[in-house]
Coordinates of C-alpha atoms (C1' of nucleotides) in Angstrom, one line a residue:
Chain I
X263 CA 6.2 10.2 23.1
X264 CA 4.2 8.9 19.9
X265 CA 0.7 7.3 20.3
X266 CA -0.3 4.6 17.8
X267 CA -4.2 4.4 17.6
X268 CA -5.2 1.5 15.5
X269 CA -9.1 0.6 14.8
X270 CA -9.7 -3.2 15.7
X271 CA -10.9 -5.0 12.7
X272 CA -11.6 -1.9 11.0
X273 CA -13.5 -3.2 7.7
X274 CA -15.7 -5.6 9.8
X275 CA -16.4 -2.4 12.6
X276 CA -17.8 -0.4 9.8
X277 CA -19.8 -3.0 8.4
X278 CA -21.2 -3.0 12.2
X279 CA -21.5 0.4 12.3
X280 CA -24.3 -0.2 9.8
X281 CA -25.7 -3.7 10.6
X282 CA -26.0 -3.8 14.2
X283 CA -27.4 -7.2 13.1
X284 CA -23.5 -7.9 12.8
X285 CA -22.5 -7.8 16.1
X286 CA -21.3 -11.1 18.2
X287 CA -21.6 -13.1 15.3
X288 CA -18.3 -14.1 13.0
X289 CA -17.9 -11.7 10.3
X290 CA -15.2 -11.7 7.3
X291 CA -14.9 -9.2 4.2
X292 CA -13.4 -9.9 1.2
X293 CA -10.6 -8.7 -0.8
X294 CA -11.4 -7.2 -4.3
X295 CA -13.3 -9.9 -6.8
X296 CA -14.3 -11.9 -3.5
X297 CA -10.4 -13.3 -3.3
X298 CA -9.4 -13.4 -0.3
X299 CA -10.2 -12.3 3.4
X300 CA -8.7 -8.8 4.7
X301 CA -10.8 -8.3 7.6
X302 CA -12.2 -10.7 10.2
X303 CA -14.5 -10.2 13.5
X304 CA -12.6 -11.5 16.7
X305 CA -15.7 -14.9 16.0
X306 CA -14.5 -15.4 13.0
X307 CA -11.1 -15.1 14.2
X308 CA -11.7 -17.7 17.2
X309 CA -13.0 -20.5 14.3
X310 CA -9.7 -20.3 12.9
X311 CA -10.0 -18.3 9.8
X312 CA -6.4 -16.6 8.7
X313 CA -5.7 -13.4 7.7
X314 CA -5.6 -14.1 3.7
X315 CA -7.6 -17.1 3.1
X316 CA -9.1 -17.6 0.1
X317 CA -12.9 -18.1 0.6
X318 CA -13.0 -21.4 -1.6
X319 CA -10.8 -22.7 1.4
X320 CA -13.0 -21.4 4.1
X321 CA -16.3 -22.0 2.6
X322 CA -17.2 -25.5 4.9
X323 CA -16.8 -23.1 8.0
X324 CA -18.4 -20.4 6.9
X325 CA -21.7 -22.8 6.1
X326 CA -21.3 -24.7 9.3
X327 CA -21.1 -21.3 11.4
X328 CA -23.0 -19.1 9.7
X329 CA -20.3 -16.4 9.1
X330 CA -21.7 -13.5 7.7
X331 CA -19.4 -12.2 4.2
X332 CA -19.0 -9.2 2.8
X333 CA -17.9 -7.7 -0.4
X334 CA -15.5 -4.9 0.7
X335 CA -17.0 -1.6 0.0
X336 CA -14.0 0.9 0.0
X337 CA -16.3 3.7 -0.6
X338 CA -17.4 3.4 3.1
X339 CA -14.1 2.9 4.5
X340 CA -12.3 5.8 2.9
X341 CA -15.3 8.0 4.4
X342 CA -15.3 6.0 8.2
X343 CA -11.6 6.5 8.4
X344 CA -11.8 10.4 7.0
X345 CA -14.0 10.8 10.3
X346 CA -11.8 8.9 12.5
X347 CA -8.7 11.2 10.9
X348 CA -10.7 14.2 11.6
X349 CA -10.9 13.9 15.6
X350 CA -7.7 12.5 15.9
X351 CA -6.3 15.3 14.0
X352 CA -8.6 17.9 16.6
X353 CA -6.8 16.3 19.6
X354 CA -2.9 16.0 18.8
X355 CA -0.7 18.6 17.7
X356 CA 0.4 16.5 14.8
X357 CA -0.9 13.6 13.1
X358 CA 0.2 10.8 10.7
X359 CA -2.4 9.1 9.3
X360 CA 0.1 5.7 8.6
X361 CA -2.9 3.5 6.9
X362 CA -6.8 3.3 6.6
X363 CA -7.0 2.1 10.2
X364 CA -4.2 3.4 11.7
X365 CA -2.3 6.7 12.9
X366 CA 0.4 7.9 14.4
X367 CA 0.3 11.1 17.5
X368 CA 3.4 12.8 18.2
X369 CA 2.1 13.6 22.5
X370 CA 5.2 15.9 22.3
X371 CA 4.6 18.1 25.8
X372 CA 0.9 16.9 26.2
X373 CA 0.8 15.4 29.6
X374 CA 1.4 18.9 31.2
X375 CA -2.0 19.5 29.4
X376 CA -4.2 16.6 29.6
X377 CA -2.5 14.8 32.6
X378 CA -1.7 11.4 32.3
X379 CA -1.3 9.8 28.8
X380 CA -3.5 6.4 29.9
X381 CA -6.5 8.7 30.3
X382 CA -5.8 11.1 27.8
X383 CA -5.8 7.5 25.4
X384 CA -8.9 6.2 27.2
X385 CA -10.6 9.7 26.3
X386 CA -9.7 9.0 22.5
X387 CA -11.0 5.7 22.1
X388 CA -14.3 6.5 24.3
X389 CA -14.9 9.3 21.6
X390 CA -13.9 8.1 18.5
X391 CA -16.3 5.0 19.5
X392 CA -19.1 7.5 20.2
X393 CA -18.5 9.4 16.5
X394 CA -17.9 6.6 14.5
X395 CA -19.0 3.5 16.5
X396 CA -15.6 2.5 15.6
X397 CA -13.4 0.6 18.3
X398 CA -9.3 1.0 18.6
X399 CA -6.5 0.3 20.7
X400 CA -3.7 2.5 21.7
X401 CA -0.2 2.1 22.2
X402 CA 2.1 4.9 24.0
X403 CA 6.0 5.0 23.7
X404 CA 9.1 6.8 23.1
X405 CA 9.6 5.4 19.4
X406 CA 7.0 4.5 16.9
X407 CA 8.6 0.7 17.1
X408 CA 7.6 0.8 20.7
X409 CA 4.1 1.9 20.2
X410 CA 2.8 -0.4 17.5
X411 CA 4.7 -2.9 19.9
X412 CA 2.4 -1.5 22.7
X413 CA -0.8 -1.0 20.2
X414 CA -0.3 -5.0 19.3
X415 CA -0.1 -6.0 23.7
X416 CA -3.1 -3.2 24.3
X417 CA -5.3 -5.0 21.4
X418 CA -4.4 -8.9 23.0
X419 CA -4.5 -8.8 26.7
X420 CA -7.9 -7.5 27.5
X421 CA -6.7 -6.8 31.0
X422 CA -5.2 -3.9 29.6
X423 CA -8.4 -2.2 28.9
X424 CA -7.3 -1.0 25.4
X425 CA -4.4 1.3 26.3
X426 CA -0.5 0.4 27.1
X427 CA 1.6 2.9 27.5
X428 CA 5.4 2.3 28.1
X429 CA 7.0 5.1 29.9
X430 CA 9.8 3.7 31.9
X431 CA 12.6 1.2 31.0
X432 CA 11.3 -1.8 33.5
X433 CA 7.5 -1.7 31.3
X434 CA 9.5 -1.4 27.9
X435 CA 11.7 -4.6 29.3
X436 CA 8.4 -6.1 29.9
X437 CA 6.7 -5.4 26.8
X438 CA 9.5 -6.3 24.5
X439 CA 9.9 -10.0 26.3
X440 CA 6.1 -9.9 26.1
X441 CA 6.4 -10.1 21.6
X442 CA 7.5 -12.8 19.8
X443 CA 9.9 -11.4 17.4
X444 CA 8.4 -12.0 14.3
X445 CA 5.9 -10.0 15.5
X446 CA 7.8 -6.9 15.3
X447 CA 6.7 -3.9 13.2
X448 CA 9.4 -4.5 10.1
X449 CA 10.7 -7.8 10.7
X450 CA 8.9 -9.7 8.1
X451 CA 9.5 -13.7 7.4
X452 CA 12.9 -13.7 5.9
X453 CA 14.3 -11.9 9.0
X454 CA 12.2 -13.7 11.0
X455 CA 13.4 -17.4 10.0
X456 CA 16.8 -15.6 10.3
X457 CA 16.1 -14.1 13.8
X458 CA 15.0 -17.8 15.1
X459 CA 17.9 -19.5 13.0
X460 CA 20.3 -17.3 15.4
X461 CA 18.3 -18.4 18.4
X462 CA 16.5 -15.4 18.5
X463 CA 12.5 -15.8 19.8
X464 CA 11.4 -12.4 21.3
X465 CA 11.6 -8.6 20.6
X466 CA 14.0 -8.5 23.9
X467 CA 16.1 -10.8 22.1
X468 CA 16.7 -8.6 19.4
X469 CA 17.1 -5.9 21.5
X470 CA 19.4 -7.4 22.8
X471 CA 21.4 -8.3 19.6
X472 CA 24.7 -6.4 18.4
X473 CA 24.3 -4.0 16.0
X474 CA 26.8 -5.5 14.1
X475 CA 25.1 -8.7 13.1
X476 CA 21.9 -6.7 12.6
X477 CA 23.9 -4.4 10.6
X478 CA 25.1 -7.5 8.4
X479 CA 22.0 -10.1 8.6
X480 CA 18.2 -7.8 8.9
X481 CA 18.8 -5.6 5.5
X482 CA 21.5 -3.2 6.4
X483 CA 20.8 0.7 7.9
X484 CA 17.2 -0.5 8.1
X485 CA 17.9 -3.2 10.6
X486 CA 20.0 -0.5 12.3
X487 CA 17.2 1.9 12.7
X488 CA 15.0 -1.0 13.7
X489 CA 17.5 -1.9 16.5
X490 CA 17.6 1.5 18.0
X491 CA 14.0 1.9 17.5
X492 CA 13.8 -0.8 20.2
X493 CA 16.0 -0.1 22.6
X494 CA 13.8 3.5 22.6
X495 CA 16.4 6.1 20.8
X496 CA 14.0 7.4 17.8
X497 CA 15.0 6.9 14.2
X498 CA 11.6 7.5 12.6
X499 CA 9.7 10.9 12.7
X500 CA 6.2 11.5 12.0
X501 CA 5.5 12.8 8.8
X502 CA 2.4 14.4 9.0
X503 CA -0.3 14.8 6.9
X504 CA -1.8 18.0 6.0
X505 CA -5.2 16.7 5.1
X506 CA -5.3 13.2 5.5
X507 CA -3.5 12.6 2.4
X508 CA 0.2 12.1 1.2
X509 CA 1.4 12.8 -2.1
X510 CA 2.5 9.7 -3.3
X511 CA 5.9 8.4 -5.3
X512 CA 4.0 6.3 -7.2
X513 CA 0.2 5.3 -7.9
X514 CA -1.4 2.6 -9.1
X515 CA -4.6 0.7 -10.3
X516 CA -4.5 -2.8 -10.8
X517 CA -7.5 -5.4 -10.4
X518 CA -8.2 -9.2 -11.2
X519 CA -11.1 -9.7 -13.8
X520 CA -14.2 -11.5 -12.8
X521 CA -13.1 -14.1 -15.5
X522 CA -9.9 -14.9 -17.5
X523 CA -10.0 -12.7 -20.8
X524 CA -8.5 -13.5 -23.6
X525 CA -9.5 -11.0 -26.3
X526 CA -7.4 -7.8 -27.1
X527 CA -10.4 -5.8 -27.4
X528 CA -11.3 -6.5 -23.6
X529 CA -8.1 -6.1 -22.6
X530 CA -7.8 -2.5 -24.4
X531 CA -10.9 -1.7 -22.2
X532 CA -9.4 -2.9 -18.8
X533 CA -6.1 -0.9 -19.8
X534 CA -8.2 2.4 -20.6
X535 CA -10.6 2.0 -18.0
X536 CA -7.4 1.5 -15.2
X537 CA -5.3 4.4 -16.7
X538 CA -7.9 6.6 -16.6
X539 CA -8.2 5.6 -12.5
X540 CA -5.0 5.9 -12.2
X541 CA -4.7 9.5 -14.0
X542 CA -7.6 10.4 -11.6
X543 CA -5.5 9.6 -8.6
X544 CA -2.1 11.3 -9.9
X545 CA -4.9 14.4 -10.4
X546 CA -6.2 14.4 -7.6
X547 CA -2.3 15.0 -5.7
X548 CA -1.6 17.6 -8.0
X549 CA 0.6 15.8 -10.0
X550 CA 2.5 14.5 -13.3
X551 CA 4.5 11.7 -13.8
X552 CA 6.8 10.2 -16.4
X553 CA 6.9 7.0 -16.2
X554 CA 4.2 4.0 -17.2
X555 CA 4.3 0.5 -16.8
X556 CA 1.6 -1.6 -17.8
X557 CA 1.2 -5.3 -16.6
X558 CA -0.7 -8.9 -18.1
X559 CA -0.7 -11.8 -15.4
X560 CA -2.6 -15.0 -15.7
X561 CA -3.6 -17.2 -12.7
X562 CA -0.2 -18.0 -10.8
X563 CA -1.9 -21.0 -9.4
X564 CA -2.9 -22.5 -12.9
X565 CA -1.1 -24.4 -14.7
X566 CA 0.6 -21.9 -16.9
X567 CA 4.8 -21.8 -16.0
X568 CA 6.3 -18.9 -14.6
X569 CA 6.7 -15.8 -15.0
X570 CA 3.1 -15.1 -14.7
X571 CA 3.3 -11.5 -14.9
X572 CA 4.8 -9.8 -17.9
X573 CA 5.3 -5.8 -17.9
X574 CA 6.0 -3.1 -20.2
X575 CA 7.1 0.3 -19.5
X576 CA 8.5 3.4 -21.1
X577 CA 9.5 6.9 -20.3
X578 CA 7.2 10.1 -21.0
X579 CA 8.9 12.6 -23.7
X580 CA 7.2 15.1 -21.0
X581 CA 5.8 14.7 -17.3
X582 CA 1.7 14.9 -17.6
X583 CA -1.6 14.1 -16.4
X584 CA -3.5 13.8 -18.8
X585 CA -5.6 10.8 -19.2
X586 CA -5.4 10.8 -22.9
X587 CA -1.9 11.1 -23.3
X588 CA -1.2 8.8 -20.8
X589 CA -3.7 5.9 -22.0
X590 CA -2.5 6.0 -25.3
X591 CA 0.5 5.2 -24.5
X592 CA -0.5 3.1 -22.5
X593 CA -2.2 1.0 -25.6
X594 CA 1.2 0.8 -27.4
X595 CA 2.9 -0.8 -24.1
X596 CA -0.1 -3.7 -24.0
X597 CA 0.4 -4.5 -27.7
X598 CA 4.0 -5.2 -27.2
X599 CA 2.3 -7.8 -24.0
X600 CA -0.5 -9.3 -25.4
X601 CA -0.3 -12.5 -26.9
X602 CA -2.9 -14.8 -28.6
X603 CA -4.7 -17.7 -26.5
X604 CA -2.9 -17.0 -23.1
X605 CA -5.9 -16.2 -20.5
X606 CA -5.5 -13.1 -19.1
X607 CA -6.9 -13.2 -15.1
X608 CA -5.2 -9.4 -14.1
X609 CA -3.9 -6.2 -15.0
X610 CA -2.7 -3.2 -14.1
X611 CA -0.9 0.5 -15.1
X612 CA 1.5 2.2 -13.0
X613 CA 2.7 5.7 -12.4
X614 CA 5.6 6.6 -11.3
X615 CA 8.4 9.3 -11.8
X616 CA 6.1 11.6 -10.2
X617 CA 6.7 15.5 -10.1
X618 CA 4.5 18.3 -8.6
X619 CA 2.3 19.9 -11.2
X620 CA 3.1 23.6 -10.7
X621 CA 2.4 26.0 -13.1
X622 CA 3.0 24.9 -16.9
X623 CA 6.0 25.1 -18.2
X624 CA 7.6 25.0 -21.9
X625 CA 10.5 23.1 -22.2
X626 CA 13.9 25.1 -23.7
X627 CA 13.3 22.6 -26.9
X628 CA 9.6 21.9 -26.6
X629 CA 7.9 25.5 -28.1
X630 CA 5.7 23.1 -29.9
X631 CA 2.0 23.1 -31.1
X632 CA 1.6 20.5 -28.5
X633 CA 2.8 22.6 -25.6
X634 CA 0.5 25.2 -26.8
X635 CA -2.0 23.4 -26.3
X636 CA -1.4 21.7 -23.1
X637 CA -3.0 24.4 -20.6
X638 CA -6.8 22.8 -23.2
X639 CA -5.8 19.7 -22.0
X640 CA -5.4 20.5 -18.3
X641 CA -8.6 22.1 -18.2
X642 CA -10.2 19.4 -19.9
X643 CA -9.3 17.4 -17.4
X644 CA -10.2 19.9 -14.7
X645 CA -13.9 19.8 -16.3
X646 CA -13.9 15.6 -16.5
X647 CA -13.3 15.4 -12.9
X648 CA -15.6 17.7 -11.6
X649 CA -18.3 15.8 -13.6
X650 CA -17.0 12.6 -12.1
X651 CA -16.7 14.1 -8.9
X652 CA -20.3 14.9 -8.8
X653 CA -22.5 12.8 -11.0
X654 CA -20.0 9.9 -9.9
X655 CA -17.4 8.1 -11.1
X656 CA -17.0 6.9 -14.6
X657 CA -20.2 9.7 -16.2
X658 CA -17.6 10.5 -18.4
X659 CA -15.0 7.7 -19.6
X660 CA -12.9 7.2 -22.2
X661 CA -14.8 5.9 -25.5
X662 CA -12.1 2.6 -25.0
X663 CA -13.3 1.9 -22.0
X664 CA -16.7 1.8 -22.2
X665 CA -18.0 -2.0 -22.3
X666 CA -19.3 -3.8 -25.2
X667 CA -23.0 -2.8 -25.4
X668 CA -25.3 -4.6 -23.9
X669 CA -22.5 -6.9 -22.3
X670 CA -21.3 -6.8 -18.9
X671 CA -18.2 -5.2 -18.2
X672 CA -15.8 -7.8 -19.3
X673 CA -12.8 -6.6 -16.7
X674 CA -15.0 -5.6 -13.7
X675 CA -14.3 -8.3 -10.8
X676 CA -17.0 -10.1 -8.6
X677 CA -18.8 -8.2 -5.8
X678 CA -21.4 -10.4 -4.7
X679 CA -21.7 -9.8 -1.3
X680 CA -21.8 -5.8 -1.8
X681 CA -23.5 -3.9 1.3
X682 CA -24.9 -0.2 0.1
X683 CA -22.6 3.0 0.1
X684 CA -24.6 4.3 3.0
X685 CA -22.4 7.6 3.4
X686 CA -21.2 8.3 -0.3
X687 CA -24.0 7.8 -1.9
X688 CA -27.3 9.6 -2.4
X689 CA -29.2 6.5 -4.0
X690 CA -27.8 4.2 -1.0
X691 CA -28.3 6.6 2.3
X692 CA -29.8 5.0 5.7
X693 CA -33.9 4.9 5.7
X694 CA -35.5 5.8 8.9
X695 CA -39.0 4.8 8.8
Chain Z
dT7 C1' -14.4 -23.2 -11.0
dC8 C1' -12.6 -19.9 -7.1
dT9 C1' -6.3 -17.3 -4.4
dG10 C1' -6.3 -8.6 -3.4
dG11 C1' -4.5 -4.1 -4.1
dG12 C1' -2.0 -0.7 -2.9
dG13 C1' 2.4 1.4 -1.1
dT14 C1' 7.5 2.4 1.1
dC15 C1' 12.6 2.2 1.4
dC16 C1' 17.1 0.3 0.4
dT17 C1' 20.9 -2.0 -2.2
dA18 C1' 23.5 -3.7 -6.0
dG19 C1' 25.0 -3.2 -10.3
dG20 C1' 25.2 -1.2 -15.0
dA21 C1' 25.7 2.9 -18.0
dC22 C1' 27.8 6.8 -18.5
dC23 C1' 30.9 10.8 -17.5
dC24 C1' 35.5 13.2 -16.8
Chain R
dT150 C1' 49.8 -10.6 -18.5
dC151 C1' 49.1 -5.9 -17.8
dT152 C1' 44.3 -2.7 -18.8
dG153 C1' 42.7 4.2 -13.4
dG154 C1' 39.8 6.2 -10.2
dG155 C1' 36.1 8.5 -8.9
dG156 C1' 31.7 10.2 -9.5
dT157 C1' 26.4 10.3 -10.7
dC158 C1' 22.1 8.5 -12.2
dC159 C1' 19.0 5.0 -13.2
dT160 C1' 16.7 0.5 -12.8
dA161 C1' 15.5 -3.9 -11.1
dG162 C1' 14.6 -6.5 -7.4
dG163 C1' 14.2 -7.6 -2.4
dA164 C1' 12.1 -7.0 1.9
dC165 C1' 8.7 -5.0 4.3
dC166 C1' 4.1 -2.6 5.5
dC167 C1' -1.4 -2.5 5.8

DNA sequence: TCTGGGGTCCTAGGACCC
DNA sequence: TCTGGGGTCCTAGGACCC
């Protein structure tokens, strides 16, 4: 059996967690440069504000009803959900943290241990609340289809107190008739206008549905797995997660500017200041990569015509980390994008092509002044982060992307509804006085 | 005026090889 | 007009996730 424990609005709970003030009252926080909404309080919810809005839309409700919103701060979140990681992790023999807010429990022999899986589940949530102040459904079943299917039943029918565990073929049939079907974990809208196109309305029905057609019409040996998934034969493991982290395929850092740019020289700081972020990240994994795409959009609402998004990417000579190597190259891929007069209103550099670091190695071909010096580089890198990494991020940057002086940072995006870092950072701790 | 930022997996099709 | 057959590797793009 796998558990799915998911925290219920998780931005908005730790806001709470924080602001007591914030409790029964509608609550939204916002995307990155105040976009868009990501996280909403069950009030906010009830006045009818969608997962995605954009807050120019929503701004007449949020006047007339007072909603309360937030920058996000994903300082605080990464730390809540490390906490939240760290009891689950105590109380299962394996874990997968899937998301921020979300992970998946392989129960795998537990109930001969802790009794029955509903209280076992209650016992979760009633301590993770008390740790983190933090609130989450649970959903129990055979394949990790079924229990998001069950997390998504135990999070909307309060009846169920929280906790739906599906452990015999007459609840599954109920759950799965319970779901519309486009409400199933993987079936996204294409399949889902498919799905209804065939007469198909609820998770039974797809259950329900020959493996053939699926085969055919709901993206191949995905829709196959999906299928099964349902009908409760497992096609997905857990892949655990040692620490709370995965080493990713690919890594990116990518933002929308505060304000359209339009000069080179700003954009040459964004680019330096995001590949240097990135490099952090592929660092951090333990990692090189080889491959680097770097991207220009302007507004793809405006009036500019498509595409609104050009990219440019190239292949490393050699796999590396190093934020030099990589954000030079990084230059030469956004002076083959940049053009004159367009306004600029995102960008972004990608990683990918990502190989563990191991020990250095000199290429057959590449006995080269440069490889000599490669185990400098690492270390310089070693030293950068561990002054980043204590005297916080960006104490030592790149000369290219430091900001014009006495300017504002001309990439950075809007935050103006910030609440302090009150568990990452020294200057912005709780007072108790 | 103002519309996010990360990821995953799979498939098709082209380049290239013998 | 006819113009092999079978591999592998890579990339772009689609669909999905939170």
């Amino acid at each position: 059996m796998y558990a799915l424990v998911d925290c219920n609005n998780f931005y908005v709970s730790c806001e709470r967690a924080f602001q007591p003030a914030l409790h029964q009252r509608p609550v939204v926080v916002l995307s990155n440069n105040d976009g868009c909404v990501i996280s909403r309080s069950a009030e906010a919810k009830a006045l009818g504000i969608r997962m995605g809005a954009p807050l120019f839309q929503i701004r007449p409700l949020v006047e007339q009803h007072q909603v309360k919103v937030l920058s996000s701060n994903y300082a605080l979140y990464g730390d809540m959900s490390r906490r939240v990681m760290h009891y689950l992790a105590s109380v299962a023999p394996e874990l997968e943290v899937y998301s921020i807010d979300e992970a998946f429990l392989s129960l795998h022999g537990l109930a001969r241990h802790f009794g029955p899986l509903e209280a076992y589940a209650q016992r979760c949530r009633a301590q993770v609340q008390q740790r983190t102040h933090i609130p989450t459904c649970v959903g129990i079943a055979p394949t990790k289809t079924l229990a998001k299917l069950a997390n998504r039943l135990a999070k909307q029918d309060p009846a169920l107190g929280g906790v739906l565990v599906l452990d015999s073929p007459a609840r599954r049939q109920w759950a799965l008739a319970q779901v519309p079907v486009a409400e199933v974990w993987g079936i996204g809208r294409q399949h889902a206008a498919r799905l209804h196109a065939q007469g198909l309305a609820s998770a039974a029905d797809l259950a329900a549905a020959s493996e053939g057609w699926v085969r055919r019409h709901l993206g191949g040996v995905v829709g196959v797995r999906l299928l099964r998934e349902l009908r409760g034969y497992p096609c997905h493991r857990l892949a655990p997660s040692e620490d709370g982290t995965l080493a990713r395929q690919s890594i990116a850092h990518t933002r929308s500017f505060g304000r359209p740019l339009t000069e080179l020289a700003d954009l040459r700081g964004a680019v330096a200041a995001f590949t240097a972020r990135a490099a952090e990240k592929l660092r951090a994994q333990g990692s090189l990569a080889h491959g680097l795409t770097v991207f220009l959009s302007q507004n793809r609402f405006g009036p500019a015509p498509p595409p609104h998004t050009r990219t440019a990417s190239l292949t490393l000579p050699t796999a590396t980390s190093n934020t030099l190597a990589l954000a030079s190259h990084a230059q030469l891929l956004l002076h083959r994008l940049w053009q004159p007069g367009l306004r600029y209103t995102k960008a972004g550099v990608l990683l990918a092509g990502i190989e563990p670091a191991g020990p250095p190695q000199l290429g057959l071909f590449e006995a080269s002044p440069a490889a000599v010096s490669r185990p400098q580089a690492a270390a310089l890198m070693q030293r950068l982060d561990q002054l980043n990494g204590r005297f916080g991020p960006g104490t030592i940057r790149l000369a290219a992307a430091l900001p014009p002086p006495g300017r504002p940072v001309p990439w950075e995006g809007l935050r103006q509804h910030r609440t302090p870092a009150r568990t990452t950072s020294w200057d912005e701790l709780w007072e108790i006085g």
